[in-house]
Backbone as a ProteinNet text record, in pm:
[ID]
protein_1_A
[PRIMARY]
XXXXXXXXXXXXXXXXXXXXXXXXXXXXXXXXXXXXXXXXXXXXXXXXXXXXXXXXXXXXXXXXXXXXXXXXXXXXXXXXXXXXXXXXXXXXXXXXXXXXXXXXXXXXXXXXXXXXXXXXXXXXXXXXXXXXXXXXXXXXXXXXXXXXXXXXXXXXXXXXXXXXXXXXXXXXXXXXXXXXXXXXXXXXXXXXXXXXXXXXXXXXXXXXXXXXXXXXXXXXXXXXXXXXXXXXXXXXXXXXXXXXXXXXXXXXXXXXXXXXXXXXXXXXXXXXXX
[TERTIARY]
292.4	221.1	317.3	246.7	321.4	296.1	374.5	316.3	356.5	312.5	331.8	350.8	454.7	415.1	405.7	393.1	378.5	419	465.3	486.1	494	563.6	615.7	728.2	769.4	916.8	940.2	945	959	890	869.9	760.7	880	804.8	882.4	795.2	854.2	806.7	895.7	802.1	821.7	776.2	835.4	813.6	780.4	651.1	726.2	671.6	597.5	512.9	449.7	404.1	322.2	464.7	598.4	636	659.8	705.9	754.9	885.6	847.8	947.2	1078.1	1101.3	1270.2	1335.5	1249.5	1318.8	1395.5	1508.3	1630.6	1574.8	1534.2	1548.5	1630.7	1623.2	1729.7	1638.2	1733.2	1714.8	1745.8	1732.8	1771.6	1790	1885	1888.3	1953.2	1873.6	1902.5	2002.1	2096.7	2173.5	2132.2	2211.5	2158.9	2070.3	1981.2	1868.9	1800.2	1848.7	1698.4	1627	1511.8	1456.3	1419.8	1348.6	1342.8	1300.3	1248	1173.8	1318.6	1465.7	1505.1	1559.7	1517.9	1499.1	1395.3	1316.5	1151.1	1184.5	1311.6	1337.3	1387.2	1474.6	1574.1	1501.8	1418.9	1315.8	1288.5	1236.5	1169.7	1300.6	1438.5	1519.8	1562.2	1540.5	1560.9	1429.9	1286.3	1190.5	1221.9	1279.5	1308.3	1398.7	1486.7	1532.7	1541	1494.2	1469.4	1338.4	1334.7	1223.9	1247.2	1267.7	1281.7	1199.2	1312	1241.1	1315.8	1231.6	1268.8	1294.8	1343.6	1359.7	1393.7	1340.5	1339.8	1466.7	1517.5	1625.5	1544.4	1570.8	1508	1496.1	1441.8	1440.3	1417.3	1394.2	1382.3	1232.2	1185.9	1091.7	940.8	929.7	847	842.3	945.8	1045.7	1070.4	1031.7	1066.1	1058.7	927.4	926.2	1005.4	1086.2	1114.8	1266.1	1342.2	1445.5	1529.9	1599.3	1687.8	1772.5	1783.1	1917.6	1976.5	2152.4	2172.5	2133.6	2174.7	2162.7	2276.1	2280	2431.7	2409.7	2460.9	2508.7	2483.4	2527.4	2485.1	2372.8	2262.5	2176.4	2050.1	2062.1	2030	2045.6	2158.1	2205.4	2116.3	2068.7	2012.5	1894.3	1800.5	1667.1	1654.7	1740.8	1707.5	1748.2	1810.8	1843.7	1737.9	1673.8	1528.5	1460.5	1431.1	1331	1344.9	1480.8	1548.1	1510	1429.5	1394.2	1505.2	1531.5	1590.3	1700.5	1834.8	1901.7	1886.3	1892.1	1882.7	2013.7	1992	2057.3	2101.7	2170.7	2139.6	2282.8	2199.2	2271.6	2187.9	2333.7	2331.3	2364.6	2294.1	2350.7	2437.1	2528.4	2583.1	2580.1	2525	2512.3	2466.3	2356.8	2328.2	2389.8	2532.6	2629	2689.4	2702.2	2801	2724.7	2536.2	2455.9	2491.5	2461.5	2498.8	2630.2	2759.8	2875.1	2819.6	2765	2782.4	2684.3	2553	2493.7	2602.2	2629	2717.2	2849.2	2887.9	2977.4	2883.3	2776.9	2730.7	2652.6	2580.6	2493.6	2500.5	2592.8	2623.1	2549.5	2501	2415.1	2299.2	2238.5	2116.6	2135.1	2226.2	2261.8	2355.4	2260.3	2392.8	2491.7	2425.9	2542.5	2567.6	2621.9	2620.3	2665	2632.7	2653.8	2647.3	2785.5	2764.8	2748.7	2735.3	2707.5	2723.8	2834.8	2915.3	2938.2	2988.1	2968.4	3162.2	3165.5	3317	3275.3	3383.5	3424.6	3438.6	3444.5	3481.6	3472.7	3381.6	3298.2	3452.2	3454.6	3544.2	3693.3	3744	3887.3	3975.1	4103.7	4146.8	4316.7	4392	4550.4	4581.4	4570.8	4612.6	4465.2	4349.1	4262.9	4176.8	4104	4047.6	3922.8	3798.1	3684.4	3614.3	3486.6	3457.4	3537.4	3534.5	3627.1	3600.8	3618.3	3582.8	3496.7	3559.8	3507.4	3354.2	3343.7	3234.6	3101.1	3167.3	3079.7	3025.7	3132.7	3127.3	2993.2	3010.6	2906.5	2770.3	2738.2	2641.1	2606.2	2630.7	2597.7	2529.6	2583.1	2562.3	2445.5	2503.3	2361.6	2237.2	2220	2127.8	2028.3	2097.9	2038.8	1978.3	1975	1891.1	1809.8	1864.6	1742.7	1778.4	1690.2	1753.7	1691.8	1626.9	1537.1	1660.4	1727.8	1797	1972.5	1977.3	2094.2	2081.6	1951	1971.5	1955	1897.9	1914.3	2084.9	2174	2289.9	2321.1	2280.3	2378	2301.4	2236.7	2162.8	2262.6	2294	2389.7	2495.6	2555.1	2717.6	2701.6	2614.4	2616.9	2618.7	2536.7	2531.4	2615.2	2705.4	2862.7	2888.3	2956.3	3007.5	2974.4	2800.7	2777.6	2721.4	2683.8	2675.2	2482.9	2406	2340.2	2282	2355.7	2359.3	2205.5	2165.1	2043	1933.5	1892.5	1801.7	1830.2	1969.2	1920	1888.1	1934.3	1886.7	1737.6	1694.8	1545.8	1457.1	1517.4	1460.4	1483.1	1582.4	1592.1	1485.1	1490.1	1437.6	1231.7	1227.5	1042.9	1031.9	1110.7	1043.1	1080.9	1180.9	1158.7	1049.2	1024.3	912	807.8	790.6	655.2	643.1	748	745.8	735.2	725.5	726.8	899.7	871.1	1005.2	1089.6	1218.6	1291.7	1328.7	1302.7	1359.7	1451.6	1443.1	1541.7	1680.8	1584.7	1740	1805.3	1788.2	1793.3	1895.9	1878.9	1944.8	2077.2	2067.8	2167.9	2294.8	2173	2276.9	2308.7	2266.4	2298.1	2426	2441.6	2558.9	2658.5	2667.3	2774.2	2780.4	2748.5	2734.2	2852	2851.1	2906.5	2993.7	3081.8	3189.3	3285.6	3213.7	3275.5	3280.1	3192.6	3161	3275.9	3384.1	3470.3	3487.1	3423.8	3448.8	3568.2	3666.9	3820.7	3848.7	3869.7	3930.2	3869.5	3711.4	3675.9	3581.7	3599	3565.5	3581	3757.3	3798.5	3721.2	3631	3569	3445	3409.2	3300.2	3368.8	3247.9	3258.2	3147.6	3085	2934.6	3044.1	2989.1	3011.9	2979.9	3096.1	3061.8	3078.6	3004.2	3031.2	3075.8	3166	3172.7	3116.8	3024.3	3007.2	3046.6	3142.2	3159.9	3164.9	3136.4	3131.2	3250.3	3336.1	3438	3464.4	3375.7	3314.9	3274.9	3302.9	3244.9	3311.2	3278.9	3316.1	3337.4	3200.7	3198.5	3276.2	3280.4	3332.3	3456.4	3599.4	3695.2	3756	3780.8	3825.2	4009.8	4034.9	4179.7	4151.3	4039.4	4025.1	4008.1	3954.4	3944	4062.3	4145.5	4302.2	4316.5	4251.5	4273.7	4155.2	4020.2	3941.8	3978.4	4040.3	4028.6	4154.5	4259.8	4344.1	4281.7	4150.6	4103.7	4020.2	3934.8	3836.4	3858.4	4002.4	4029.5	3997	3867.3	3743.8	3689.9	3618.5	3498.5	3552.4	3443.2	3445.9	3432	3541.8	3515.3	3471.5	3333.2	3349	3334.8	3408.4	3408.5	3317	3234.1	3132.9	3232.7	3285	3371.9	3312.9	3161.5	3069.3	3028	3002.9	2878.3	2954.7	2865.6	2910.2	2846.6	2824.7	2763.7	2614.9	2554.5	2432.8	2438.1	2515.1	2523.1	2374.7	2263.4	2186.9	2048	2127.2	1974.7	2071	2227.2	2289.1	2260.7	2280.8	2323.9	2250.3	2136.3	2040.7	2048.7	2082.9	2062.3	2195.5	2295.1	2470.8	2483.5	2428.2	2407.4	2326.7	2191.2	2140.6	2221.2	2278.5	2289	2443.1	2508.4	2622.3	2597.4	2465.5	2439.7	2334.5	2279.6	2187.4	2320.8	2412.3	2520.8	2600.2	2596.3	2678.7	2526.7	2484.3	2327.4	2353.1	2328.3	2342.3	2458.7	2606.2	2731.6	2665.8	2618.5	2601.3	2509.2	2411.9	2290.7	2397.8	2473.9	2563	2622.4	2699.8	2789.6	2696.9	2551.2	2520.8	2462.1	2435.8	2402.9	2510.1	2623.5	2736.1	2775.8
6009.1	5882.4	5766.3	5647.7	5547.9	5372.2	5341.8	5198	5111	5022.6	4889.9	4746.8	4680.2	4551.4	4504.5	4342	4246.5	4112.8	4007.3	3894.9	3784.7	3668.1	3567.2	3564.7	3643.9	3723.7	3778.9	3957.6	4043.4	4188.7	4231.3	4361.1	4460.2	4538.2	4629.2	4792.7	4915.9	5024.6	5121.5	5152.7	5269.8	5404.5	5517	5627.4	5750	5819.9	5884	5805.8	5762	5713	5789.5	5925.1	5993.6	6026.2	6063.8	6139.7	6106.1	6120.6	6117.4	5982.2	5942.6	5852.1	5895.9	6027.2	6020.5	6029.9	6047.8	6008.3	5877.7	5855.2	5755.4	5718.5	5542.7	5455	5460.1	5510.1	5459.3	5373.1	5227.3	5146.7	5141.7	5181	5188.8	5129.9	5029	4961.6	5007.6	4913.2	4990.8	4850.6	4926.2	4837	4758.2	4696.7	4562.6	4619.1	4568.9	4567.5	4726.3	4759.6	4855.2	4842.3	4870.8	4879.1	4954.2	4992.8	5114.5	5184.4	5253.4	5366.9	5427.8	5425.5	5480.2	5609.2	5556.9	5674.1	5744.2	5781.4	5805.2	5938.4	6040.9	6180.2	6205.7	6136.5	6120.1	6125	6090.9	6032.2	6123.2	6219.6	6368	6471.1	6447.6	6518.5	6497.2	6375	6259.5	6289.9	6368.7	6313.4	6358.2	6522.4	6603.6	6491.2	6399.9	6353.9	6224.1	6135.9	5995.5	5952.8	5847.9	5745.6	5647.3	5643.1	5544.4	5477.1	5332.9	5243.6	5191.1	5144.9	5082.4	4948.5	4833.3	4703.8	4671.8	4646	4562.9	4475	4433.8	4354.2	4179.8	4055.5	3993.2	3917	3910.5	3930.3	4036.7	4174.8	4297.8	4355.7	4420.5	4516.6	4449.6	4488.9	4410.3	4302.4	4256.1	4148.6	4065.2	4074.1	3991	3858.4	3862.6	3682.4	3590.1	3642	3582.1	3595.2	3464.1	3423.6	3304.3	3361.3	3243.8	3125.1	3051.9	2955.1	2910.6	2889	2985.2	3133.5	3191.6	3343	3350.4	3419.9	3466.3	3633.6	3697.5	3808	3748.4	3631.5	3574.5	3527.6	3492.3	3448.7	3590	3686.9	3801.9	3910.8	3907.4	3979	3864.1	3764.3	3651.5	3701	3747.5	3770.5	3934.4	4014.1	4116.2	4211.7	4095.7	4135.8	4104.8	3987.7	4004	4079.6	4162.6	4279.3	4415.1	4413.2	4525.5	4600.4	4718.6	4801.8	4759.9	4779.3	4739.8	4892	4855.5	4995	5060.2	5049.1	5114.1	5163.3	5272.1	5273.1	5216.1	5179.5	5066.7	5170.2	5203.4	5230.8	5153.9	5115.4	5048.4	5130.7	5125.3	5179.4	5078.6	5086.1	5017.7	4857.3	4734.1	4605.3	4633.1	4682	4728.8	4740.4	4821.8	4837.1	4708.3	4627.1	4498.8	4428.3	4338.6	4315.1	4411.8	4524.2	4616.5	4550.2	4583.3	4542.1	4389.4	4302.1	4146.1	4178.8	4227.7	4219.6	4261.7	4407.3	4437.6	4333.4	4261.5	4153.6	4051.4	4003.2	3882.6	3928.3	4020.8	4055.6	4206.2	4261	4395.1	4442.5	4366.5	4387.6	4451.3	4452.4	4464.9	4644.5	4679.6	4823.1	4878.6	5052.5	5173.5	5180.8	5209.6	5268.8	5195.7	5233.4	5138.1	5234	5258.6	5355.8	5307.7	5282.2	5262	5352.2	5365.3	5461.6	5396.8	5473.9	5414.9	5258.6	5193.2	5065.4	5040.2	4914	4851.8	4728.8	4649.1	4497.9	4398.4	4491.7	4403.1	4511.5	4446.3	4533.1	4505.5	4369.3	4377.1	4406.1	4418.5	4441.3	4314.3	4409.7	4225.8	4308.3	4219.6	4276.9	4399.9	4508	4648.5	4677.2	4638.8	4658.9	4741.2	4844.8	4916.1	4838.9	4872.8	4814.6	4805.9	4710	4681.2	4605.6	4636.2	4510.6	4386.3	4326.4	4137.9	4205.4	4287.6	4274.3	4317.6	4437.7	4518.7	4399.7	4351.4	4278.4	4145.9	4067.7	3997.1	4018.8	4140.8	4225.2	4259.1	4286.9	4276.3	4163	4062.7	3878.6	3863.8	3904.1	3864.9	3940.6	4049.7	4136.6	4115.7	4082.3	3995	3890.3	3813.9	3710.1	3743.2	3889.3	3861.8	4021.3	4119.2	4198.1	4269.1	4264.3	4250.7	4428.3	4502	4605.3	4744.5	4693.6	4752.9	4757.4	4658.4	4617.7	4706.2	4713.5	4822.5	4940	4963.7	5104.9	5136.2	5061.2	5084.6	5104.6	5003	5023.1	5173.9	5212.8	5354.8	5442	5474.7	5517.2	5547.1	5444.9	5465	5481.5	5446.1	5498.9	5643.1	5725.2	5850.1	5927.9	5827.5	5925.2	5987.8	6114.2	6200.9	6304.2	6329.7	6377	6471.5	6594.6	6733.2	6700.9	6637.2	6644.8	6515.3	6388.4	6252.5	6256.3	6327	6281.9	6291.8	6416.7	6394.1	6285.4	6252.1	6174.3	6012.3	5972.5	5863.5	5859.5	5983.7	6004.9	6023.8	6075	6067.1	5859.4	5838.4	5703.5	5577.8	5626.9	5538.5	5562.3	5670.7	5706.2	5655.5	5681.3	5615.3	5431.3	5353	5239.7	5179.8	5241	5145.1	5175.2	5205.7	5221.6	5096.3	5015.5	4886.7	4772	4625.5	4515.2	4525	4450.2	4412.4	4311.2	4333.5	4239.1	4034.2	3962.1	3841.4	3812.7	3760.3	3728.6	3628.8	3618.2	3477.1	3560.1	3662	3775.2	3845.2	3952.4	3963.1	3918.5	3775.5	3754.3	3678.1	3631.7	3584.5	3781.2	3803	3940.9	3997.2	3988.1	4019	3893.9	3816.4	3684.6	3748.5	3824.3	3840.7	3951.2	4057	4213.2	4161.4	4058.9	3973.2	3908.9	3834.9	3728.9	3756.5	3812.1	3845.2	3914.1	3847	3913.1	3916.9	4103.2	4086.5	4122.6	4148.8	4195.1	4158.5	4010	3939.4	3952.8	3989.7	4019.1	4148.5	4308.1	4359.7	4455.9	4388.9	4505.5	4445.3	4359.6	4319.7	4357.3	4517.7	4525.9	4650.1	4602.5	4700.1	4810.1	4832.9	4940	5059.1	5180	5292.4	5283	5330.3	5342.7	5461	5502.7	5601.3	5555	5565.8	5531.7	5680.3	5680.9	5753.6	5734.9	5857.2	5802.2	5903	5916.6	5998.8	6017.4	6091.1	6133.9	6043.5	6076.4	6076.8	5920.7	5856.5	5708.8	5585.6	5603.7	5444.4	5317.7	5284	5159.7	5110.1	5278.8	5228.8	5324.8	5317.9	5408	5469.4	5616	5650.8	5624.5	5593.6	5511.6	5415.2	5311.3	5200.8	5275.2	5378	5430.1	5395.1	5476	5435.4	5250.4	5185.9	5064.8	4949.6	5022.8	5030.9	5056.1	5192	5270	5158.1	5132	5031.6	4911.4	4846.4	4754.5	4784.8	4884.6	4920.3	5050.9	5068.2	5218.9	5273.2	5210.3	5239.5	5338.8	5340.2	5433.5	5564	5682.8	5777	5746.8	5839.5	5869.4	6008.1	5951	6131	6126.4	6175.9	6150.4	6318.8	6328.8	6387.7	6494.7	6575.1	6623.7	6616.9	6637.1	6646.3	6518.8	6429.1	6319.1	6159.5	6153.1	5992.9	5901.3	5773.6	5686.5	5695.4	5757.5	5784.5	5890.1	5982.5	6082.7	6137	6051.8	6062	6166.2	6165.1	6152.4	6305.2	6263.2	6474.1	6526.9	6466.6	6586.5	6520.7	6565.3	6477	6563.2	6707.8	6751.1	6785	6710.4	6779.7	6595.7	6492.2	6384	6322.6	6419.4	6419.6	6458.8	6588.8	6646.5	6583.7	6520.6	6423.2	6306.5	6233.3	6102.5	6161.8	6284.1	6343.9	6352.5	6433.7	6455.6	6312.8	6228.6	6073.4	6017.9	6033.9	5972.4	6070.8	6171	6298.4	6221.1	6236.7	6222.8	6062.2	5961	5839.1	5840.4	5970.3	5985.2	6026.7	6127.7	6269.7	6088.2	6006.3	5928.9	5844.7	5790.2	5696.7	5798.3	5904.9	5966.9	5984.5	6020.6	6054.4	5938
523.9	505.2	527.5	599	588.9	554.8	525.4	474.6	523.9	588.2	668.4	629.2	576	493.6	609.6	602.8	710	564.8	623.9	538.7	640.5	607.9	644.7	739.8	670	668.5	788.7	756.2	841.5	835.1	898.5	941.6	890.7	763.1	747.6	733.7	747.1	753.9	667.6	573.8	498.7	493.5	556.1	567.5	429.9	420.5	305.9	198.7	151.8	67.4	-42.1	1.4	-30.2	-145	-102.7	-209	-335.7	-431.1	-597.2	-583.6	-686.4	-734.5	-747.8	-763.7	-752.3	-612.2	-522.1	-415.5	-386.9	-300.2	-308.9	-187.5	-187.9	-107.9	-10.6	161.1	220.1	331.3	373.6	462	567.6	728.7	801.1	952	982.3	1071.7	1225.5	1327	1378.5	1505.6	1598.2	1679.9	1788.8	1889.6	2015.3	2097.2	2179.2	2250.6	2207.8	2063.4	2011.6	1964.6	1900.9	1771.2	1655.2	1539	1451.3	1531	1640.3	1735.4	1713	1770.7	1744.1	1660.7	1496.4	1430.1	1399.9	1555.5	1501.1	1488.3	1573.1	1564.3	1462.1	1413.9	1285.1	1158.4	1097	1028.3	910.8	985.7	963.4	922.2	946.6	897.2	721.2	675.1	612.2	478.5	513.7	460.9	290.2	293.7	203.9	35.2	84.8	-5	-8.5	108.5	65.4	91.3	51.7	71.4	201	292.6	446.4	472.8	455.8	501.9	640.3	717	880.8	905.3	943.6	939.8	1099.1	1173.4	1278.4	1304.8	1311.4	1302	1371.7	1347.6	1385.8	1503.2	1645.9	1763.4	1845.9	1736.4	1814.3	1759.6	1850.1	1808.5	1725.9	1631.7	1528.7	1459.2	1497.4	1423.9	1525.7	1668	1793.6	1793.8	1681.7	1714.3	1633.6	1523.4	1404.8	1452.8	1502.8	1522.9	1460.4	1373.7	1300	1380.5	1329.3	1413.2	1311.9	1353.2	1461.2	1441.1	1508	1554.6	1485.8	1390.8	1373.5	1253.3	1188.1	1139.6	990.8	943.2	805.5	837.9	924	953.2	922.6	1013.5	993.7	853.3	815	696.1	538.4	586.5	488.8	483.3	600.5	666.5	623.4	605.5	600.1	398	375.4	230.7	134.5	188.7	136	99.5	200.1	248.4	163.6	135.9	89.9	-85.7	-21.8	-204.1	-290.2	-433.3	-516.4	-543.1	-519.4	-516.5	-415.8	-315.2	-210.8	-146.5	-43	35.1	195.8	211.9	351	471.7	595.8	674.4	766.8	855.9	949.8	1125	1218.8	1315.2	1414.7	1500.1	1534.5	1545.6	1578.7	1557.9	1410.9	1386.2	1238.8	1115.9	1159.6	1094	1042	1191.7	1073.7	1004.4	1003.9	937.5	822.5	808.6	710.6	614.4	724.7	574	568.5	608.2	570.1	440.2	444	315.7	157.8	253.8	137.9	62.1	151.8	112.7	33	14.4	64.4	-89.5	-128.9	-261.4	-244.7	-259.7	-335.6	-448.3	-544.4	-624.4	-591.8	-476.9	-388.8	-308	-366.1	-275.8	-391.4	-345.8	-454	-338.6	-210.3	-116.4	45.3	116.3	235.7	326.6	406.1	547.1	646.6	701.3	859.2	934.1	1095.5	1180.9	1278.6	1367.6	1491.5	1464.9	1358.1	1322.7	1306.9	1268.5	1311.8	1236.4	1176.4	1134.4	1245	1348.8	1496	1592.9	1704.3	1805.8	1934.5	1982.7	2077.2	2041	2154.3	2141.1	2136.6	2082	2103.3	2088.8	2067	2008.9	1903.7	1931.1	1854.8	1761.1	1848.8	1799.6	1958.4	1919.2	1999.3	2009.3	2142	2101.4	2230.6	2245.6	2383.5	2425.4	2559.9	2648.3	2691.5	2709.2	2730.2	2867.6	2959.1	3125.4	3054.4	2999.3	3014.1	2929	2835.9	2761.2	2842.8	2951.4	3054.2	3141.2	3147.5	3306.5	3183.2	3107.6	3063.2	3009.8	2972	2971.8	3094.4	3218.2	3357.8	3356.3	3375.1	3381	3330.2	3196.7	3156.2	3149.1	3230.8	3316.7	3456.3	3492.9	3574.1	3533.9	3496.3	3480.3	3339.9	3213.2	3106.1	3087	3122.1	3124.5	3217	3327.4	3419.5	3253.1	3213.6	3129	3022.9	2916.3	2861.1	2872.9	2989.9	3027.8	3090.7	3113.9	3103.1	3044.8	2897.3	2791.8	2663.8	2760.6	2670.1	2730.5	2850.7	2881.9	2851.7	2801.4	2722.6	2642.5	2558.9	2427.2	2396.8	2500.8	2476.2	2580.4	2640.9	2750.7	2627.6	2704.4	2593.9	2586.1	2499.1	2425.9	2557.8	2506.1	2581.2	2592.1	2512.3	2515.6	2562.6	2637.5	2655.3	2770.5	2846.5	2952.5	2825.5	2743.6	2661.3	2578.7	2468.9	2396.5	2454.7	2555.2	2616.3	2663.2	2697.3	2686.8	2564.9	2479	2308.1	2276.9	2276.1	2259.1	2293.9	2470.3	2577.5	2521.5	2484.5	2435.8	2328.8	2249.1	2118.6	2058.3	2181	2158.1	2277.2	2386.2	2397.9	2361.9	2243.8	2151.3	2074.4	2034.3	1998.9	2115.1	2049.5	2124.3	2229.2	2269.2	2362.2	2257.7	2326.9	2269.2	2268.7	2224.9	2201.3	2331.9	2477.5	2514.4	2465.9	2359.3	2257.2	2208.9	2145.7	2064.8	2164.5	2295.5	2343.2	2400.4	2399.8	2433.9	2305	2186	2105.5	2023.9	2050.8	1982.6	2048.6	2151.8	2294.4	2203.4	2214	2146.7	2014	1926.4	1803.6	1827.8	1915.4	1959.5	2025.9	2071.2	2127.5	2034.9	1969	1859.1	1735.7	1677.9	1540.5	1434.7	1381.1	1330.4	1138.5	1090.6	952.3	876	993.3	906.8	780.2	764.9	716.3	531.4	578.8	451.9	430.9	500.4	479.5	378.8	332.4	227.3	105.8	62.9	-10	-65.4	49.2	-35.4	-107.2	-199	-357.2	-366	-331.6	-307.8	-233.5	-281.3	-205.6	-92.8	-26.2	127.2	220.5	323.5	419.2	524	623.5	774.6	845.2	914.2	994	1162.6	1249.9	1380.5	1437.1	1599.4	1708.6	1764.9	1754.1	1820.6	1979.3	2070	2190.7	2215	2128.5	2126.3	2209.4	2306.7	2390.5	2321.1	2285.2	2195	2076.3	2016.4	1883.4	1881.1	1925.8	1972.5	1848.3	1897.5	1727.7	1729.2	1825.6	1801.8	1703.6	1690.6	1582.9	1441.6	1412.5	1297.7	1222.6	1212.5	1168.2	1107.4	1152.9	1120.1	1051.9	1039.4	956	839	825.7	677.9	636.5	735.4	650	598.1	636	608.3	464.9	463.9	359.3	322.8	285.7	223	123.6	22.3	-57.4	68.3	165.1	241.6	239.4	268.9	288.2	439.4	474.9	655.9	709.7	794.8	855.8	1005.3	1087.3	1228.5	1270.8	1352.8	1379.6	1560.8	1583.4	1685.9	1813.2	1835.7	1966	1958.1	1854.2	1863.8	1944	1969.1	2074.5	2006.7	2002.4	1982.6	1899.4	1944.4	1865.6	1776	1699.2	1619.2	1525.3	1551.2	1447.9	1598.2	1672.3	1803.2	1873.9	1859.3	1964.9	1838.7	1686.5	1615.3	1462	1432.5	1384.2	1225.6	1223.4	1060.4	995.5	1147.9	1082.9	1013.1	1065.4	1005.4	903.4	888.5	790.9	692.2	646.6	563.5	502.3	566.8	567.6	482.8	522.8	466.1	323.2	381.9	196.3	105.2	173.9	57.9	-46.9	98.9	8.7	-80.6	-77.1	-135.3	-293.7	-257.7	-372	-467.4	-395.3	-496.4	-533.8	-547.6	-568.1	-695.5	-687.4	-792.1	-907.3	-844.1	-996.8	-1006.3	-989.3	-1080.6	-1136.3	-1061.4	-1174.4	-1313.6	-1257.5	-1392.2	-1524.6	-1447.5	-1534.8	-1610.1
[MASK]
++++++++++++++++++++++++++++++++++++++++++++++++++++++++++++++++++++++++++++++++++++++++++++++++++++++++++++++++++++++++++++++++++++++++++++++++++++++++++++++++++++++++++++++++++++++++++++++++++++++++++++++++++++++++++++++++++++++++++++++++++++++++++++++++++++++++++++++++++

């Protein structure tokens, strides 16, 4: 069963309705030019021990029309903490991810746990920092401007280099987001400036909520050379790097990630009990 709010606000989707109250809230966002379709395979691995809810991000999907100004990550992370069950769990998938740590910085109070996935404090590269490259991020700006449809089907691509199973999951991906609206061209592109510029170093060792980093070995975007310098930043998280998974870990390898993010959910229940 599922339940559909609608507000002022933002279009949100809750999976899993039907079950019992002790099921654990998790929130799940999803990264740039996607939308929740993404975890429509994922979903169903998930049903056994949480409660899922879906959030659009705003400019994408269900959420297309509802664009803040500026566009920015505190702009979004403002728009989406709203929305958010009380105690929840909040994973973020890549752009997702840093919305993700900003809430957690920003009202921690509002979350037991915080999970990133293929996610980073800082997307580009820069001085002894791994990341995207100025060129590649360059050529998709460009790209953008003239065929924005040809652009993310590139960038479905890299996301899933790597992975042994990369033609399907770009085809699992590519079906279940155009089941939603299209994306915000403002959105696209301030979202691209967001995955360029957007830097939470400086205050990511600040959050206080349990945390998971989840990452793909295999990951272009998010290089596991940078790992190493994350955990120096927020050496509170649990890290688990995934050996086959690329970029999307939730879509090659959907119940070795389930059962990863059930387990941090689980240890979060045993301490508030204890």
């Amino acid at each position: 069963m599922e339940s559909l709010q609608t507000n002022d606000a933002l279009v949100t989707r809750t999976h899993g309705t039907d079950l019992n109250d002790s099921r654990v809230d998790l929130v799940l966002l999803h990264g740039w030019g996607m939308n929740s379709g993404a975890f429509s395979s994922f979903i169903p691995y998930l049903h056994d021990y949480f409660r899922v809810t879906t959030i659009d991000l705003p400019g994408f999907g269900e959420n297309a029309h509802h664009l803040p100004k500026p566009y920015t990550v505190e702009a979004l992370a403002n728009m989406i903490s709203a929305q958010l069950p009380k105690h929840c769990v909040l994973a973020g998938w890549s752009l997702g991810g840093l919305v993700a740590q900003k809430i957690a910085i920003d009202v921690p109070q509002k979350l037991a746990g915080l999970i990133t996935i293929a996610s980073t404090p800082r997307f580009s590269a820069g001085p002894c920092w791994p990341g995207i490259t100025e060129d590649l991020l360059t050529m998709f700006e460009a790209q953008l401007e003239k065929n924005y449809r040809k652009t993310l089907e590139r960038f479905l691509a890299i996301q899933a280099m790597g992975s042994a199973t990369a033609k399907n999951d770009i085809k699992t991906i590519r079906e279940h987001v155009s089941e939603y609206p299209e994306p915000a061209e403002e959105a696209l592109k301030r979202g691209l400036g967001i995955l360029a510029k957007e830097d939470l170093r400086q205050i990511v060792g600040r959050i206080s909520v349990p945390t998971l980093r989840l990452y793909g070995r295999l990951d272009s975007l998010v290089p596991t050379a940078g790992i190493d310098r994350i955990c120096e930043l927020h050496p509170q998280a649990d890290t688990v790097v995934l050996p086959h998974a690329s970029h999307a870990p939730f879509i090659s390898h959907p119940q070795q990630t389930a059962d990863i993010v059930t387990s941090f959910a689980a240890n979060l229940q045993q301490q508030r009990a204890s």
